[in-house]
Amino acid sequence: MAIRQGLLALLSMGPRYGYQLRTEFEASTGATWPLNIGQVYTTLSRLERDGLVAPGEQDDQGRVVYSITEAGRAELERWLSTPVTQSDRPRDELVIKLAMAVTARADVRPVIQAQRTATMRTLQELVRAKRVNGAGAAQLLVLESMIFQAEAEQRWLDHCEAVLTASPQTQETQA
Amino acid sequence: MSFDPVVRLADATRVHGDGPQAVHALRGVNLEVGAGELVAVMGSSGSGKSTLLNLAGGLDRPTSGAVTVEGTPLTSLTAKELAALRRRHVGYVFQDLNLIPSLTAAENVMLPRELDGVRAKQARREALAALAEVGLDEPDRFPDELSGGQRQRVAIARALAGERRLLLADEPTGALDTPTGDEVLQLLRARCDAGAAVLLVTHESRYAAWADRVVFLRDGMIADSTDAALETAR
């Protein structure tokens, strides 16, 4: 999870309170990645333990301002310049579902069709969210990423359908 | 729904050829598109998308079943009447070959109106209004002086000039990059919100997702729709 580095990125713009970090994190990623305040403070204390951020004095309302350290800037720099590898991402349940359906010789076509319609509904919602005025540039990029992912899933489903329709093994099970 | 659809296909079937060689391009399709509605049709090649669009626009006739445009059943019309109805009520946007290169943007939009007997002066007035609506402010440029996205704007303006409110779009985002493709959809969406009925054929789900309803065709039949409740209620 990139919460650590996300907080470091926000702190690289200047010192911030925990609550402020949460608000800005969500504003950057859209509602797509909700963060609770507990996660923010847990992450901040770990960052502090690792010497990547430093807390300031408590103000009269008991709030603490955090600043990024030199080591924190180096970690942010390292994160930004390192490509994300596939193995860092969670496994895809849909891929496993279809693989298992094929293995168990279930009828895969209705699975594909149901998924395609469901994913299209998701895509429609994403486009609706994009059309709403007032989304910031960062939020739009996050939405766009989800649109491309849903689009890729649709193309993959089309591919699966074409391949499975052509394969005699799956036609047998459908007959 | 209690609206009068701008276009309605009722149990529309289209068979090419006969006997054992007969190809069932479309089998008993029911589909309605109302004013203000954007409906997208998806499906692999050979699923019947183009046939559906051709039937909806009166470019082709169903072997059985009925097609109704603006309340007029197309089956009862002569070829001449059908051509007149197409010019008056139906606009088309295709992937390419959309504009005549030797005519300016405004002249391209004027042409079908003039063919329909509208005087040049009024046709130009209409064309400038239609081009302004789609946000093109260079009406006297020639197509090759415009970007791909601007050319599609002109094509959409031409499709909706006059009183036409049924727009049939066949892969209108074809060769465009995604931001430009999104602009085309934004424009179609805006025309819809202004009261047009749009039937969009596309193989790209990112564009289909702009629709109120997405219909999936397979082997000439509607396999599914994102508006499942509505489909079963019919």
XYZ file of C-alpha atoms in Angstrom, chain B residues 68-232:
165
model
C -41.036 3.302 -36.938
C -39.303 6.693 -37.169
C -40.998 9.735 -35.627
C -44.296 7.856 -35.612
C -44.132 6.812 -39.274
C -43.941 3.073 -40.005
C -41.276 2.700 -42.691
C -42.751 -0.450 -44.250
C -45.628 1.468 -45.796
C -43.401 3.982 -47.586
C -42.295 4.029 -51.220
C -38.571 4.351 -51.893
C -39.044 8.046 -52.658
C -41.021 8.693 -49.476
C -38.426 6.789 -47.485
C -35.618 8.921 -48.930
C -37.549 12.071 -48.043
C -38.130 10.851 -44.474
C -34.458 10.026 -44.096
C -33.403 13.493 -45.230
C -35.928 15.199 -42.985
C -35.546 13.163 -39.806
C -32.344 11.141 -39.757
C -28.725 12.243 -39.438
C -25.695 10.012 -39.819
C -22.170 10.233 -38.443
C -19.625 7.716 -39.639
C -16.006 7.033 -38.836
C -14.707 8.588 -42.047
C -15.715 9.829 -45.502
C -17.886 12.178 -43.529
C -17.189 15.468 -45.244
C -16.805 16.601 -48.822
C -13.219 17.940 -49.079
C -13.974 20.640 -51.653
C -16.701 22.240 -49.510
C -16.143 24.368 -46.390
C -17.457 23.232 -43.003
C -20.521 25.459 -43.393
C -21.175 24.269 -46.968
C -20.945 20.644 -45.840
C -23.615 21.292 -43.215
C -25.776 23.236 -45.718
C -25.690 20.590 -48.444
C -28.335 18.120 -47.232
C -30.655 21.005 -46.329
C -30.304 22.515 -49.785
C -30.978 19.092 -51.320
C -34.125 19.117 -49.242
C -35.217 22.361 -50.936
C -34.181 24.868 -48.288
C -32.900 28.170 -49.770
C -29.160 28.781 -49.581
C -29.481 31.797 -47.320
C -31.594 29.986 -44.767
C -29.470 26.824 -45.048
C -26.377 28.898 -44.261
C -28.089 30.496 -41.286
C -29.043 27.042 -39.981
C -25.550 25.725 -40.650
C -23.863 28.527 -38.708
C -26.251 27.949 -35.796
C -25.609 24.188 -35.853
C -21.835 24.720 -36.002
C -21.988 27.179 -33.112
C -23.927 24.590 -31.097
C -21.143 22.048 -31.535
C -18.517 24.663 -30.687
C -16.900 25.095 -34.108
C -16.043 28.717 -34.721
C -14.282 28.365 -38.087
C -17.197 27.662 -40.450
C -15.336 28.740 -43.587
C -12.449 26.333 -43.269
C -12.109 23.275 -45.461
C -12.089 19.797 -43.892
C -8.333 19.296 -44.359
C -7.712 22.519 -42.426
C -9.519 21.034 -39.407
C -8.386 18.468 -36.820
C -10.014 15.031 -36.626
C -12.116 16.105 -33.657
C -13.242 19.298 -35.407
C -14.242 17.313 -38.511
C -16.454 15.082 -36.358
C -17.996 18.247 -34.900
C -18.906 19.355 -38.397
C -20.332 15.904 -39.174
C -22.475 16.016 -36.025
C -23.665 19.539 -36.857
C -24.603 18.374 -40.352
C -26.423 15.333 -38.966
C -28.603 17.509 -36.767
C -29.115 20.626 -38.910
C -32.740 21.491 -39.592
C -35.358 19.637 -37.596
C -33.691 16.268 -37.449
C -33.420 14.753 -33.999
C -32.489 11.138 -34.745
C -28.759 10.707 -34.968
C -27.217 7.395 -35.968
C -23.513 7.158 -35.247
C -21.388 4.279 -36.547
C -17.989 4.181 -34.807
C -17.788 8.005 -34.763
C -14.622 7.886 -32.647
C -12.864 5.492 -35.021
C -9.409 6.917 -35.575
C -9.410 9.509 -32.781
C -7.220 9.472 -29.676
C -9.048 9.051 -26.362
C -9.314 12.724 -25.296
C -10.694 13.628 -28.748
C -12.958 10.586 -28.713
C -14.267 11.706 -25.320
C -14.968 15.142 -26.802
C -17.081 13.565 -29.540
C -19.067 11.649 -26.931
C -19.442 14.759 -24.807
C -20.888 16.465 -27.841
C -23.279 13.604 -28.656
C -24.316 13.606 -25.005
C -24.977 17.346 -25.115
C -27.083 16.990 -28.281
C -29.032 14.245 -26.470
C -29.598 16.433 -23.454
C -30.909 19.066 -25.892
C -33.557 16.586 -27.095
C -31.929 14.437 -29.780
C -32.165 10.649 -29.857
C -28.804 9.031 -30.502
C -28.125 5.435 -31.470
C -24.398 4.782 -31.226
C -22.593 1.732 -32.543
C -19.148 1.282 -31.063
C -16.757 -1.513 -30.197
C -15.077 0.562 -27.485
C -16.640 0.189 -24.070
C -15.211 3.504 -22.814
C -17.430 5.332 -25.319
C -20.439 3.049 -24.910
C -20.337 3.952 -21.208
C -21.529 7.477 -22.053
C -24.913 6.003 -22.999
C -28.017 5.817 -20.839
C -28.376 2.221 -21.943
C -25.919 -0.220 -23.466
C -27.275 -3.077 -25.539
C -25.133 -6.135 -26.326
C -25.829 -7.867 -29.635
C -24.808 -11.426 -30.313
C -25.695 -13.509 -33.368
C -28.305 -10.931 -34.370
C -30.079 -10.970 -31.015
C -29.960 -8.729 -27.956
C -27.959 -10.836 -25.499
C -28.111 -8.376 -22.617
C -28.623 -4.742 -21.699
C -27.445 -2.548 -18.840
C -31.086 -1.631 -18.327
C -32.228 -5.185 -17.614
C -35.323 -4.179 -15.633
C -36.658 -2.133 -18.530
C -36.049 -4.869 -21.072
C -37.953 -7.516 -19.154
